[in-house]
XYZ file of C-alpha atoms in Angstrom:
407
model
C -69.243 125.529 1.771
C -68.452 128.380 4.128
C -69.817 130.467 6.524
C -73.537 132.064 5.651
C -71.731 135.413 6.074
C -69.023 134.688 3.891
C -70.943 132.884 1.096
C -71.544 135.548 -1.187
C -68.692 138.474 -0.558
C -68.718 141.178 -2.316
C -65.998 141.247 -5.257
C -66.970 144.756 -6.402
C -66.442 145.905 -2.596
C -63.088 144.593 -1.903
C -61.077 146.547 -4.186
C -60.609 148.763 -1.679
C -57.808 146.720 -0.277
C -55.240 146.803 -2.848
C -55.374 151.062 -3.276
C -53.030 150.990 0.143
C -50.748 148.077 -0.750
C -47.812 149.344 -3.528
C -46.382 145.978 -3.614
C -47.593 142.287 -4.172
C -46.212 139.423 -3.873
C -45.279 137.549 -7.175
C -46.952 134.234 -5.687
C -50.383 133.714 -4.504
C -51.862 130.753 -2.728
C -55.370 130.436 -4.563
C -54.916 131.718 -7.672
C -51.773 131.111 -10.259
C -50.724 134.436 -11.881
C -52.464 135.387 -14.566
C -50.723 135.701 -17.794
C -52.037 139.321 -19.430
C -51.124 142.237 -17.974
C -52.691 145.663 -16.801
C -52.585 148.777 -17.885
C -51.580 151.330 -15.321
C -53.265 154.521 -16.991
C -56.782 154.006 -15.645
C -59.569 155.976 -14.209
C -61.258 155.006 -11.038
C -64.299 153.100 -12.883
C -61.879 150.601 -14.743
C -59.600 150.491 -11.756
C -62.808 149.521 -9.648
C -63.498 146.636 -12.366
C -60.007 145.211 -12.674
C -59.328 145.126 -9.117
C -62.643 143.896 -8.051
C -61.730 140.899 -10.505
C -58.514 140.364 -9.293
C -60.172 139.572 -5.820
C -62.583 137.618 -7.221
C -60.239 135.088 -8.567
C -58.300 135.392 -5.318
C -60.885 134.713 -2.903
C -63.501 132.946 -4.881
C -66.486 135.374 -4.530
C -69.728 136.557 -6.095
C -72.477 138.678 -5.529
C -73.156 140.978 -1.992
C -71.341 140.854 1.316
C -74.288 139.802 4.188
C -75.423 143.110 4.685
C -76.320 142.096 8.681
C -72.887 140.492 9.168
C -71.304 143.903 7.119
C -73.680 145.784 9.573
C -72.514 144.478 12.430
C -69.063 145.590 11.677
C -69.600 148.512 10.712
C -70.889 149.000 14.798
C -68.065 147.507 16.031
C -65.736 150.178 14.026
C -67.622 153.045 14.319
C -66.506 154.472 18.000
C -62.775 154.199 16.873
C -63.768 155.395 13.365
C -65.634 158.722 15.373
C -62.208 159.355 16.885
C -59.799 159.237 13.634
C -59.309 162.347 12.317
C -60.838 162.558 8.922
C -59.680 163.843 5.424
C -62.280 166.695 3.821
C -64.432 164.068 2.161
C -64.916 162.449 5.611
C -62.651 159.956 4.896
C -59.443 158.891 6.926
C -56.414 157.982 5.373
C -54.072 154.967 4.560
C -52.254 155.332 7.976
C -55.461 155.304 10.089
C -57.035 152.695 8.137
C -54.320 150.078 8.937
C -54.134 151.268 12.434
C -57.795 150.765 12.676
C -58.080 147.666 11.328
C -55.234 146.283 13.976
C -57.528 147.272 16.583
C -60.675 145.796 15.288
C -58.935 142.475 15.433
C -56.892 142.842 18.483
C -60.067 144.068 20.660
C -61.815 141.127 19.280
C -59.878 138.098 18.756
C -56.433 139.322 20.164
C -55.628 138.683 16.478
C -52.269 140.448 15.005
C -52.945 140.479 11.283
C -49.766 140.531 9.303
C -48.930 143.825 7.447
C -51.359 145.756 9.756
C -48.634 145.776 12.848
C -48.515 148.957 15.074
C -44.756 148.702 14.889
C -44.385 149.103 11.276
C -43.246 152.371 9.848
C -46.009 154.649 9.774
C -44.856 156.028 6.101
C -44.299 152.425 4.930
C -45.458 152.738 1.174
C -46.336 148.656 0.810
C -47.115 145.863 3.744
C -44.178 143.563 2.319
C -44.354 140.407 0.726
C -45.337 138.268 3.653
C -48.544 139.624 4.774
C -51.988 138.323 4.126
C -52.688 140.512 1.379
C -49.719 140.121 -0.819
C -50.299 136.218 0.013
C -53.765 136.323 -1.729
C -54.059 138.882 -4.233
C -53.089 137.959 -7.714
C -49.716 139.317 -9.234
C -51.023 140.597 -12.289
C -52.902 143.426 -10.340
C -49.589 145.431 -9.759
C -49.797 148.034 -12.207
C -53.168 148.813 -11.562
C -51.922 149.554 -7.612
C -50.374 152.597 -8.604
C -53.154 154.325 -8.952
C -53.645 157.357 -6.569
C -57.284 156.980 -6.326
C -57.858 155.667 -3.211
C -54.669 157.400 -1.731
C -55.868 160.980 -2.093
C -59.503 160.761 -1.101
C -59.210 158.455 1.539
C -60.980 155.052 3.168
C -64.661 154.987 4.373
C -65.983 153.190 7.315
C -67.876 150.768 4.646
C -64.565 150.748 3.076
C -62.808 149.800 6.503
C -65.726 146.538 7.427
C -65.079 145.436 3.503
C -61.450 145.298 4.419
C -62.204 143.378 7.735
C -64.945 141.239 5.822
C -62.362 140.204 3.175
C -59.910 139.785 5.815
C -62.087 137.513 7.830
C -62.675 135.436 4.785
C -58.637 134.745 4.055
C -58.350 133.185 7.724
C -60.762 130.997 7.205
C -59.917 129.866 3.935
C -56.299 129.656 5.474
C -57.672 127.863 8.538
C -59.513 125.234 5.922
C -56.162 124.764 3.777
C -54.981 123.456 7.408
C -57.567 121.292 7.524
C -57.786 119.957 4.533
C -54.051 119.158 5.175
C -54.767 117.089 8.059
C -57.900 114.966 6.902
C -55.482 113.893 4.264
C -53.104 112.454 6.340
C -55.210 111.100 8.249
C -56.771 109.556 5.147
C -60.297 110.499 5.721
C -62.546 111.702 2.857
C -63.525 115.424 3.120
C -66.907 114.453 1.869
C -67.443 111.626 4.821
C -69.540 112.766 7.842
C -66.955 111.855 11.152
C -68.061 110.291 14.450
C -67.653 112.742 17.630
C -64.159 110.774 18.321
C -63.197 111.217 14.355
C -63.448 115.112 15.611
C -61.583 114.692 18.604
C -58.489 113.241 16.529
C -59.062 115.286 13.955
C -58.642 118.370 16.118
C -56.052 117.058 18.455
C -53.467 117.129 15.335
C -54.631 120.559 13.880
C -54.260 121.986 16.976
C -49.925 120.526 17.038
C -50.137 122.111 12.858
C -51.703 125.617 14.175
C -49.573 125.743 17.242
C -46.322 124.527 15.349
C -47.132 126.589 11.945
C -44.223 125.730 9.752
C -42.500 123.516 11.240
C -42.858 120.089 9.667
C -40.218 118.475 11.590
C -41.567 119.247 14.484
C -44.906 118.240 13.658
C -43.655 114.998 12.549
C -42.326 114.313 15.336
C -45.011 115.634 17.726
C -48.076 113.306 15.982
C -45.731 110.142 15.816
C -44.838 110.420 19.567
C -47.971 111.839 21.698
C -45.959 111.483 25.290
C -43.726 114.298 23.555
C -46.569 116.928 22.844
C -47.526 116.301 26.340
C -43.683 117.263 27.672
C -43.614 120.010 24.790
C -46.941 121.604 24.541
C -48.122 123.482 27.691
C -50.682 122.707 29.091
C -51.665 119.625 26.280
C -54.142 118.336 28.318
C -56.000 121.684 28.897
C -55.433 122.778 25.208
C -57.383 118.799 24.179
C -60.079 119.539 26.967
C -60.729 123.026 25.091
C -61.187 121.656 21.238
C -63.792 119.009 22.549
C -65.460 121.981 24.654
C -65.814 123.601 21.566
C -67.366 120.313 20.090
C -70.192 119.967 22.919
C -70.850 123.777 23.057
C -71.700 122.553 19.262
C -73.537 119.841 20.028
C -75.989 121.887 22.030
C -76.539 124.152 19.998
C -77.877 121.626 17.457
C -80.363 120.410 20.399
C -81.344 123.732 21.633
C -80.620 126.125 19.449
C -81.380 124.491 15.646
C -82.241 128.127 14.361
C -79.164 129.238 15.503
C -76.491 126.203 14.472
C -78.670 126.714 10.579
C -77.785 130.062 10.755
C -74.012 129.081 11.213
C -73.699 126.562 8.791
C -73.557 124.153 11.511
C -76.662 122.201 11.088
C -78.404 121.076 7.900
C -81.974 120.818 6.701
C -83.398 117.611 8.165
C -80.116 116.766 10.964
C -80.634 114.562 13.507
C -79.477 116.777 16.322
C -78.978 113.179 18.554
C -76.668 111.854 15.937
C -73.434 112.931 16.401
C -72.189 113.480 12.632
C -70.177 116.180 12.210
C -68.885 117.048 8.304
C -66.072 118.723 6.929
C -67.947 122.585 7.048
C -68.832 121.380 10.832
C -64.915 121.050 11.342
C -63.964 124.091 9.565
C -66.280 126.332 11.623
C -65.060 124.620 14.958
C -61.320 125.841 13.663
C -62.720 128.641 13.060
C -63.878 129.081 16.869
C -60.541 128.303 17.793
C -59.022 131.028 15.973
C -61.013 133.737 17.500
C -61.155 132.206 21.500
C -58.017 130.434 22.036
C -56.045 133.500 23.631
C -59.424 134.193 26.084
C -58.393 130.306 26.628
C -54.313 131.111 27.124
C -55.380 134.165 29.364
C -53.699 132.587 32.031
C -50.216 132.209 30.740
C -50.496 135.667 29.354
C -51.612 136.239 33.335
C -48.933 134.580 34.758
C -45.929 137.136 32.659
C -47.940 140.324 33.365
C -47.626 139.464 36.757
C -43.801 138.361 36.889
C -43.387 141.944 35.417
C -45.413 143.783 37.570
C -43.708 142.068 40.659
C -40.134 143.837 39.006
C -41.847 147.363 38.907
C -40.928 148.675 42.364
C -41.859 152.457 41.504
C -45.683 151.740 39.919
C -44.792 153.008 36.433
C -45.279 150.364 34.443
C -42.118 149.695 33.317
C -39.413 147.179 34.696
C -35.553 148.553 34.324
C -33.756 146.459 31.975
C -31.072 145.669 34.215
C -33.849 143.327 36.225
C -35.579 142.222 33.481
C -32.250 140.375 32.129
C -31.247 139.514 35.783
C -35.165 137.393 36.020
C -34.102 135.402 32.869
C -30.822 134.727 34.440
C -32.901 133.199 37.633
C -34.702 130.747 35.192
C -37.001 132.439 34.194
C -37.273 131.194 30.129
C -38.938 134.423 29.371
C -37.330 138.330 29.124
C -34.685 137.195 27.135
C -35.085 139.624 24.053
C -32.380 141.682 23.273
C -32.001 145.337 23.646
C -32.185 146.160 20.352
C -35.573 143.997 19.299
C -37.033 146.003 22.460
C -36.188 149.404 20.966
C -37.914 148.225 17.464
C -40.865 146.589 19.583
C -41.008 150.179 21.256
C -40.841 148.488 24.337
C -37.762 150.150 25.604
C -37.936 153.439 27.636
C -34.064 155.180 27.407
C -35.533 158.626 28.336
C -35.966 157.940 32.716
C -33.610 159.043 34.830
C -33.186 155.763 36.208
C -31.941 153.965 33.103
C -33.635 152.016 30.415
C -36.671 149.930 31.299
C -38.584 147.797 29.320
C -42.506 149.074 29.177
C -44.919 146.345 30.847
C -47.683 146.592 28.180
C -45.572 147.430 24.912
C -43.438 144.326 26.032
C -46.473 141.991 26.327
C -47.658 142.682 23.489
C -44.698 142.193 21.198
C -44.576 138.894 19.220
C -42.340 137.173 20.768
C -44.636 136.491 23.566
C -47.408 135.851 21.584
C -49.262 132.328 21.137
C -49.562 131.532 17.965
C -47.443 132.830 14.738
C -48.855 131.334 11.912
C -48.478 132.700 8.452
C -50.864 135.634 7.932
C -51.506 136.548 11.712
C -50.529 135.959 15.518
C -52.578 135.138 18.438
C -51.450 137.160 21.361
C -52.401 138.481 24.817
C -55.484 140.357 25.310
C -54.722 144.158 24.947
C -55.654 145.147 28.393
C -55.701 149.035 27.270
C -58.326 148.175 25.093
C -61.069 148.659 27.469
C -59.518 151.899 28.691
C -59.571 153.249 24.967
C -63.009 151.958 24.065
C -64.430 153.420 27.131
C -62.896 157.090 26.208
C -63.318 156.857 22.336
C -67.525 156.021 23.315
C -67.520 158.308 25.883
C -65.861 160.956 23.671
C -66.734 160.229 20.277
C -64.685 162.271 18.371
C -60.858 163.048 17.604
C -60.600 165.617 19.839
C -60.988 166.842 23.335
C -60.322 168.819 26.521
C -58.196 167.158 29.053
C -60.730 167.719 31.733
C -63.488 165.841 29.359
C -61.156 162.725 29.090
């Protein structure tokens, strides 16, 4: 079972996704490839059809997206939508529409959703093989992706939320292929309701598989010997204290808010709120909290680097020159040790000041090497702390252009 916003997404929606991508992976994780072919000579109604069955296979789905839950981000897209400029259907193109869908997730989860990176070409034709989409979407869909369709009259905002919608929906069935990994080795049935402390466990080694993504051996070696996660982890004890938080903040929501724990799949018909029971969709939506909080959790860390960096920028101008940066790493500091050539691509690097290269405070702390968490189809990173400059203007302004003076 899944989320009550997820349970029904829309199949004939999603389609949408696959006009931008050129390329797709030959392997997907949910569904094997299917043996017949497509044609690539098709209108727009059959490509509609074919694609909106290739994501159905991939992700499972049938019927409507929740129109509230579809609603809702629709809202939270619109004021950067207002500011995009638009083709002359009202529509904005491929460019814009990855762009904007980076910032939906950045602004709300600090989420960097692979294939929709800033840093990426802007006239890439194709996201690559390793990004969420390619992951998930069938391989017999190819031909049918060079269709211009989509490409020449552009993305909607209803087609942007169907693209964060179907997004939404790969996490968490990623996040549940996690979880599913670790019930089984800790042998416990995914059908068998756990006690509070089952939780605990349960979440303690997810959390050294989410942190650790794909690396097994260190995994291994991280549940076998819990003195090391303590010694390699930072702040273990902090990062435990948050995943049983998020366990109580359930707990009373089933005791004061039953309405609202039904509404999130949380609760069930008839639930004794004072028994703490807590089944396999109860432990997928906790992950699922995890996902979206844990770097407003890590704020600190993130913090602590912005203001080692600041501390280097002697002139105010938000940049550090590279010659101090390196010197700070030297002085044991583990971090600013990138090299000057991953800083260029990053577009951290300013080489245009008169007083030599420096590395740009915000571009830098936002690159992926500092970020928290690099699993498979996204990273958790630092908070964008220009976010809430740029919301304020794009509300304030509302549309893609503007006098100075006005912003």
């Amino acid at each position: 079972m899944q989320p009550n916003k997820y349970n029904s997404l829309s199949c004939g929606a999603v389609f949408i996704l696959l006009a931008f991508t050129s390329e797709v992976a030959a392997k997907s994780f949910l569904v094997e490839q299917r043996k017949s072919s497509v044609r690539g000579s098709l209108d727009a109604g059959v490509l509609e059809r074919d694609l909106s069955s290739a994501m159905g296979e991939a992700l499972g789905c049938g019927g409507h997206v929740d129109e509230k839950h579809l609603a809702s981000i629709e809202a939270q897209l619109a004021p950067m939508w207002r500011t995009f400029p638009k083709t002359a259907e009202g529509n904005i193109e491929r460019r814009s529409l990855r762009y904007l869908i980076h910032r939906h997730f950045s602004r709300t989860s600090a989420l960097h959703i692979r294939g929709f990176e800033p840093s990426r070409p802007a006239d890439a034709s194709g996201w690559g093989s390793a990004d969420i989409l390619s992951q998930r979407v069938p391989a017999f869909v190819e031909s049918v992706l060079q269709s211009k369709h989509k490409l020449e009259l552009g993305f909607s905002l209803n087609d942007a939320a169907h693209v964060v919608a179907t997004i939404e929906q790969l996490i968490y069935d990623f996040e549940g292929s996690v979880l599913e990994k670790v019930y089984r080795q800790q042998h416990k049935p995914l059908t068998r309701s756990l006690s509070s402390q089952g939780v605990e466990q349960l979440l303690e080694s997810y959390m050294v598989h989410w942190l650790l993504g794909d690396d097994e051996e260190g995994i291994r070696l991280l549940l076998g010997n819990r003195s090391l996660i303590e010694s390699t982890v930072p702040h273990w004890d902090q990062v435990v204290a948050f995943t049983k938080g998020l366990i109580r903040e359930l707990d009373y929501k089933r005791r004061h808010l039953p309405n609202e724990a039904l509404a999130a799949a949380s609760a069930r018909p008839g639930h004794n709120a004072l028994a703490a029971k807590y089944s396999f969709e109860d432990v997928h939506g906790l992950v699922g909290g995890i996902t979206k909080s844990f770097a407003s959790f890590w704020e600190s860390e993130c913090a602590s680097m912005k203001s080692a960096l600041v501390a280097m920028d002697a002139h105010s101008t938000g940049r550090v020159p590279l010659s101090k940066f390196y010197s700070s790493a030297l002085n044991a500091e583990w971090r600013f040790g990138e090299s000057e050539s991953y800083l260029r691509d990053l577009g951290a690097l300013d080489e245009t000041s008169w007083l030599g290269k420096q590395v740009i405070i915000p571009n830098y702390i936002q690159a992926a090497s500092n970020c928290i968490v690099s699993s498979q189809h996204y990273l958790v990173c630092c908070a964008n702390d220009c976010e809430g400059l740029l919301e304020e203007i794009e509300n304030k302004v509302g549309a893609s252009t503007a006098e100075p003076s006005e912003i």
